[in-house]
XYZ file of C-alpha atoms in Angstrom:
353
model
C -4.231 -9.979 -52.894
C -1.563 -8.549 -50.581
C -1.473 -4.949 -49.356
C 1.689 -2.950 -48.735
C 2.286 -1.941 -45.100
C 4.706 0.760 -43.947
C 5.698 1.525 -40.338
C 8.273 3.860 -38.787
C 9.738 4.030 -35.305
C 12.255 6.583 -34.012
C 14.239 5.066 -31.147
C 14.352 7.431 -28.168
C 17.873 8.853 -28.261
C 18.641 6.602 -31.242
C 17.898 6.119 -34.915
C 14.902 5.712 -37.230
C 13.780 2.166 -38.063
C 11.419 1.632 -41.020
C 9.495 -1.543 -41.881
C 8.036 -2.163 -45.339
C 6.182 -5.434 -45.808
C 3.193 -7.212 -47.274
C 0.790 -9.645 -45.659
C -0.251 -12.713 -47.635
C -2.540 -15.343 -46.063
C -1.951 -13.806 -42.641
C 1.853 -14.030 -42.932
C 4.578 -11.432 -43.488
C 6.088 -11.338 -46.972
C 8.525 -9.110 -48.897
C 9.886 -7.799 -45.586
C 12.374 -4.929 -45.896
C 13.811 -3.209 -42.814
C 15.666 0.064 -43.397
C 16.757 3.192 -41.538
C 19.667 5.454 -40.575
C 20.984 2.981 -37.987
C 24.358 1.199 -38.067
C 24.720 -2.564 -38.364
C 27.677 -4.948 -38.552
C 28.188 -7.275 -40.313
C 26.470 -6.016 -43.417
C 24.608 -9.253 -44.171
C 22.899 -9.131 -40.740
C 20.198 -7.026 -42.429
C 19.347 -9.976 -44.708
C 19.099 -12.158 -41.593
C 16.718 -9.684 -39.874
C 14.453 -9.618 -42.945
C 14.676 -13.400 -43.267
C 13.709 -13.928 -39.613
C 10.509 -11.923 -40.108
C 9.595 -13.445 -43.485
C 6.678 -15.873 -43.126
C 5.890 -14.984 -39.497
C 2.252 -14.647 -38.527
C 0.937 -11.070 -38.735
C -0.690 -11.758 -35.354
C 2.675 -12.393 -33.649
C 3.300 -10.444 -30.455
C 5.986 -7.800 -30.039
C 8.003 -10.321 -27.997
C 7.753 -13.005 -30.690
C 9.029 -10.668 -33.426
C 11.856 -9.440 -31.217
C 12.886 -12.977 -30.184
C 12.886 -14.217 -33.796
C 15.196 -11.368 -34.852
C 17.545 -11.929 -31.882
C 17.748 -15.650 -32.645
C 18.606 -15.030 -36.316
C 21.399 -12.504 -35.696
C 24.970 -13.827 -35.748
C 26.670 -13.748 -32.315
C 29.120 -11.053 -33.489
C 26.379 -8.717 -34.798
C 26.584 -5.105 -33.591
C 23.401 -3.019 -33.658
C 24.055 0.670 -33.125
C 21.186 3.131 -32.593
C 18.508 0.419 -32.689
C 17.650 -3.085 -31.403
C 15.504 -6.153 -32.190
C 12.843 -4.500 -29.991
C 12.916 -1.367 -32.148
C 12.452 -3.440 -35.321
C 9.514 -5.215 -33.655
C 7.874 -1.831 -32.921
C 8.316 -0.706 -36.553
C 6.809 -4.010 -37.791
C 3.882 -3.775 -35.332
C 3.280 -0.177 -36.457
C 3.289 -1.293 -40.093
C 0.630 -3.835 -39.127
C -1.333 -1.135 -37.181
C -0.863 -3.124 -33.942
C 1.283 -0.364 -32.434
C 0.777 3.396 -32.641
C 2.619 6.642 -31.899
C 1.291 9.746 -30.095
C 0.678 11.568 -33.378
C -1.365 8.723 -34.841
C -4.209 9.857 -32.554
C -6.443 12.926 -32.279
C -6.038 13.876 -28.615
C -8.538 15.714 -26.450
C -8.027 17.538 -23.142
C -10.738 17.888 -20.501
C -9.686 20.880 -18.339
C -9.992 20.736 -14.515
C -13.624 19.870 -13.729
C -14.912 19.577 -10.147
C -16.723 16.279 -9.516
C -17.547 14.276 -6.380
C -14.598 11.936 -5.747
C -16.682 8.800 -6.419
C -17.500 10.308 -9.821
C -13.808 10.886 -10.578
C -12.903 7.217 -10.110
C -16.042 6.103 -11.967
C -15.240 8.512 -14.831
C -11.768 6.957 -15.055
C -13.321 3.548 -15.678
C -15.936 4.890 -18.127
C -13.494 6.927 -20.241
C -10.877 4.140 -20.321
C -13.572 1.781 -21.576
C -14.787 4.296 -24.189
C -11.260 4.823 -25.562
C -10.648 1.056 -25.630
C -13.900 0.570 -27.573
C -12.925 3.315 -30.044
C -15.914 5.498 -29.121
C -13.798 8.333 -27.717
C -10.488 9.881 -28.822
C -7.563 9.345 -26.469
C -7.932 11.950 -23.745
C -6.064 13.799 -21.009
C -8.301 14.850 -18.094
C -7.478 17.067 -15.111
C -9.311 16.538 -11.814
C -10.747 19.062 -9.380
C -12.442 17.871 -6.200
C -15.402 19.055 -4.202
C -14.610 17.387 -0.866
C -11.417 16.419 0.967
C -10.737 12.815 -0.010
C -8.482 9.831 0.217
C -8.287 7.679 -2.898
C -6.834 4.243 -2.168
C -5.348 1.773 -4.657
C -7.393 -1.163 -5.918
C -5.424 -3.703 -3.862
C -4.885 -1.710 -0.666
C -6.374 -2.716 2.686
C -8.847 -0.136 3.945
C -7.982 -0.546 7.614
C -4.222 -0.629 7.050
C -4.195 2.551 4.967
C -6.794 4.842 6.503
C -7.249 6.065 10.078
C -11.041 6.102 10.734
C -10.706 8.648 13.557
C -8.757 11.111 11.383
C -11.172 10.563 8.508
C -14.157 11.352 10.755
C -12.541 14.405 12.355
C -11.515 15.981 9.039
C -14.652 14.999 7.089
C -12.772 12.927 4.523
C -14.432 10.876 1.752
C -12.618 7.569 1.195
C -12.845 6.029 -2.279
C -11.203 2.983 -3.884
C -10.012 3.311 -7.507
C -9.513 0.687 -10.243
C -5.715 1.071 -10.531
C -3.090 -0.261 -8.150
C -0.583 1.869 -6.261
C -0.836 3.826 -3.038
C -3.204 6.149 -1.204
C -3.616 9.773 -2.304
C -4.733 12.502 0.105
C -6.576 15.286 -1.697
C -8.164 18.497 -0.530
C -9.012 21.689 -2.351
C -5.966 23.038 -4.175
C -3.413 20.701 -2.571
C -2.556 18.499 -5.562
C -2.514 18.273 -9.349
C -4.167 15.100 -10.591
C -4.667 14.022 -14.195
C -5.744 10.885 -16.027
C -4.662 9.748 -19.485
C -7.000 7.424 -21.402
C -5.224 5.741 -24.290
C -5.213 2.654 -26.501
C -2.651 0.073 -25.367
C -1.212 0.183 -28.910
C 0.600 3.371 -27.824
C 2.762 1.453 -25.326
C 3.163 -1.682 -27.482
C 6.544 -3.285 -26.840
C 7.327 -1.208 -23.745
C 7.796 -2.871 -20.371
C 5.303 -1.719 -17.724
C 8.101 0.238 -16.061
C 9.178 1.944 -19.305
C 5.545 2.818 -20.120
C 5.278 5.020 -17.013
C 8.145 7.311 -18.004
C 7.051 7.224 -21.672
C 3.498 8.402 -20.883
C 4.760 11.208 -18.639
C 7.514 12.619 -20.884
C 5.310 15.682 -21.588
C 4.955 16.244 -17.808
C 8.725 16.207 -17.344
C 8.970 18.785 -20.157
C 6.291 20.915 -18.442
C 8.112 20.792 -15.112
C 11.373 21.711 -16.820
C 9.689 24.865 -18.197
C 8.823 25.675 -14.568
C 12.440 25.215 -13.498
C 12.093 21.738 -11.987
C 14.320 18.844 -13.001
C 12.069 15.833 -12.410
C 12.796 12.166 -13.033
C 11.118 8.794 -12.618
C 12.113 6.777 -9.580
C 11.234 3.138 -10.211
C 8.645 1.955 -10.213
C 6.124 4.781 -10.243
C 7.350 7.802 -8.263
C 8.019 11.186 -9.837
C 10.887 12.766 -7.935
C 13.152 15.818 -7.937
C 16.500 16.330 -6.211
C 14.441 18.010 -3.433
C 12.150 15.020 -2.819
C 9.213 13.051 -4.195
C 6.522 15.161 -5.869
C 4.132 12.548 -7.212
C 3.122 9.016 -8.014
C 1.551 7.290 -11.008
C -0.754 4.285 -11.383
C -2.078 2.307 -14.342
C -4.857 -0.062 -15.267
C -5.213 -1.973 -18.525
C -8.674 -3.148 -19.608
C -9.412 -6.261 -21.660
C -10.927 -4.161 -24.497
C -7.558 -2.522 -25.283
C -8.127 0.662 -23.302
C -5.620 1.839 -20.711
C -5.679 4.287 -17.806
C -2.545 6.084 -16.613
C -3.042 8.616 -13.862
C -0.802 10.780 -11.719
C -1.166 12.846 -8.579
C 1.467 15.489 -7.824
C 1.632 17.331 -4.507
C 1.100 21.050 -4.878
C 0.678 22.161 -1.275
C 0.050 19.242 1.096
C -0.892 19.731 4.741
C 1.527 17.057 5.966
C 0.203 17.011 9.553
C -3.366 16.423 8.388
C -2.168 13.781 5.930
C -0.446 11.898 8.778
C -3.686 11.960 10.797
C -5.748 10.597 7.909
C -3.364 8.034 6.383
C -1.631 5.252 8.258
C 1.849 5.387 6.772
C 3.601 2.403 8.293
C 7.254 1.995 9.176
C 7.614 -0.808 6.635
C 6.438 1.466 3.799
C 9.294 3.888 4.389
C 11.849 1.320 5.623
C 13.675 1.135 2.288
C 13.595 4.894 1.730
C 16.263 5.638 4.356
C 14.092 8.251 6.041
C 12.537 8.487 9.451
C 9.311 10.203 8.519
C 6.860 10.200 5.634
C 6.270 13.933 6.159
C 9.662 14.611 4.582
C 8.942 12.340 1.606
C 6.615 14.654 -0.264
C 7.964 17.982 -1.434
C 5.178 20.146 -2.862
C 5.351 21.974 -6.163
C 4.252 25.269 -4.624
C 7.485 25.624 -2.696
C 9.607 24.503 -5.645
C 8.047 26.749 -8.294
C 6.449 29.701 -6.488
C 3.673 29.440 -9.145
C -0.036 29.008 -8.534
C -1.544 25.576 -9.089
C -3.615 27.042 -11.968
C -0.463 28.370 -13.679
C 1.224 24.963 -13.451
C -1.837 23.212 -14.926
C -1.906 25.829 -17.731
C 1.737 25.071 -18.594
C 0.981 21.336 -18.555
C -2.052 21.705 -20.832
C -0.149 23.961 -23.241
C 2.795 21.543 -23.422
C 0.425 18.657 -24.215
C -1.354 20.725 -26.888
C 1.938 21.813 -28.483
C 3.353 18.279 -28.577
C 0.318 16.274 -29.631
C -2.091 18.762 -31.237
C -4.704 18.175 -28.536
C -7.984 20.130 -28.458
C -10.173 20.923 -25.457
C -13.356 18.918 -24.901
C -15.810 17.884 -22.190
C -17.808 14.856 -21.038
C -20.738 13.622 -23.090
C -24.141 13.184 -21.436
C -23.839 9.434 -21.942
C -20.463 9.387 -20.169
C -21.843 11.370 -17.216
C -24.822 9.010 -16.964
C -22.595 5.912 -17.179
C -20.298 7.279 -14.441
C -23.269 8.064 -12.156
C -24.583 4.554 -12.632
C -21.148 3.063 -11.852
C -20.991 5.078 -8.616
C -24.281 3.524 -7.491
C -23.558 -0.027 -8.607
C -19.854 -0.184 -7.758
C -17.789 2.679 -6.348
C -20.144 3.812 -3.553
C -20.967 0.250 -2.445
C -19.606 -1.296 0.761
C -18.667 -4.358 -1.264
C -16.228 -2.367 -3.449
C -15.026 -0.182 -0.579
C -14.147 -3.247 1.511
C -12.938 -5.315 -1.446
C -9.736 -5.605 0.598
C -10.834 -5.026 4.241
């Protein structure tokens, strides 16, 4: 017996696309695409439905999109939507793709932890969300010791100056996501992690997923008088300069980590003593010095770091109905164990020497 499936997708800056369909023996049947979009010629809608009819319900986003594109006549004009948008609506109907409001979100407010625990907690919570044991969650970091957190694939000796690290008492930790080194000391940055199911970014390119997952941050910054934008691939910038960077990691169990560090009030001289920021790194930026690259939020907003985090948390709550929460005992125990077996080990630290 077949069950009716219904999925909706509102194209960002475009129209609503709705998919109604049934699944019989693992294949799509009775497919009907509708919405307030525009389409020429008229019969192209029949061709879109026909392309999807009989396809496997396990098809990927790309396979649905390609089948629709192939079936459309060369003179077809799609206005306010695209084959990709139809694929998202179909995947949502099949519960393979989700929207923000399909989830019950939680927020863990700024919680001080040792830096090794922060990176371990990122792995634990991403895994828990992927396994369906925890609701998708936004977590803000606070740190106990001055630290450098390097990307999963970065070379320890190329990124970090051992003399500066020793002199300033810095803890160096490697995280599970790619991207660059972050210099953190008390009150100098705003760092958060989002733990989500990959269904939320279904059909988005990696690049598009960054801006999509941080739309609420851009709205928060706008409330604070800052016009921020994404600079490909993963920098958050303003007309005044770069204010942050994002990194992601996808796990095999369907969980995903997206985290961001934004400079609030960076001691640029100390940062230059601790990090080795090579000439090559800034060669394509058209600037002579990395010190000028990072423009802290304190100077741009005149607000305290706590006030900015409050605005961010409130924006997230207003948009997605999120409620405040904390770590479970099991999560704390799992993170502590991961510190001992992985994150605090020389083997992990020198994964890339």
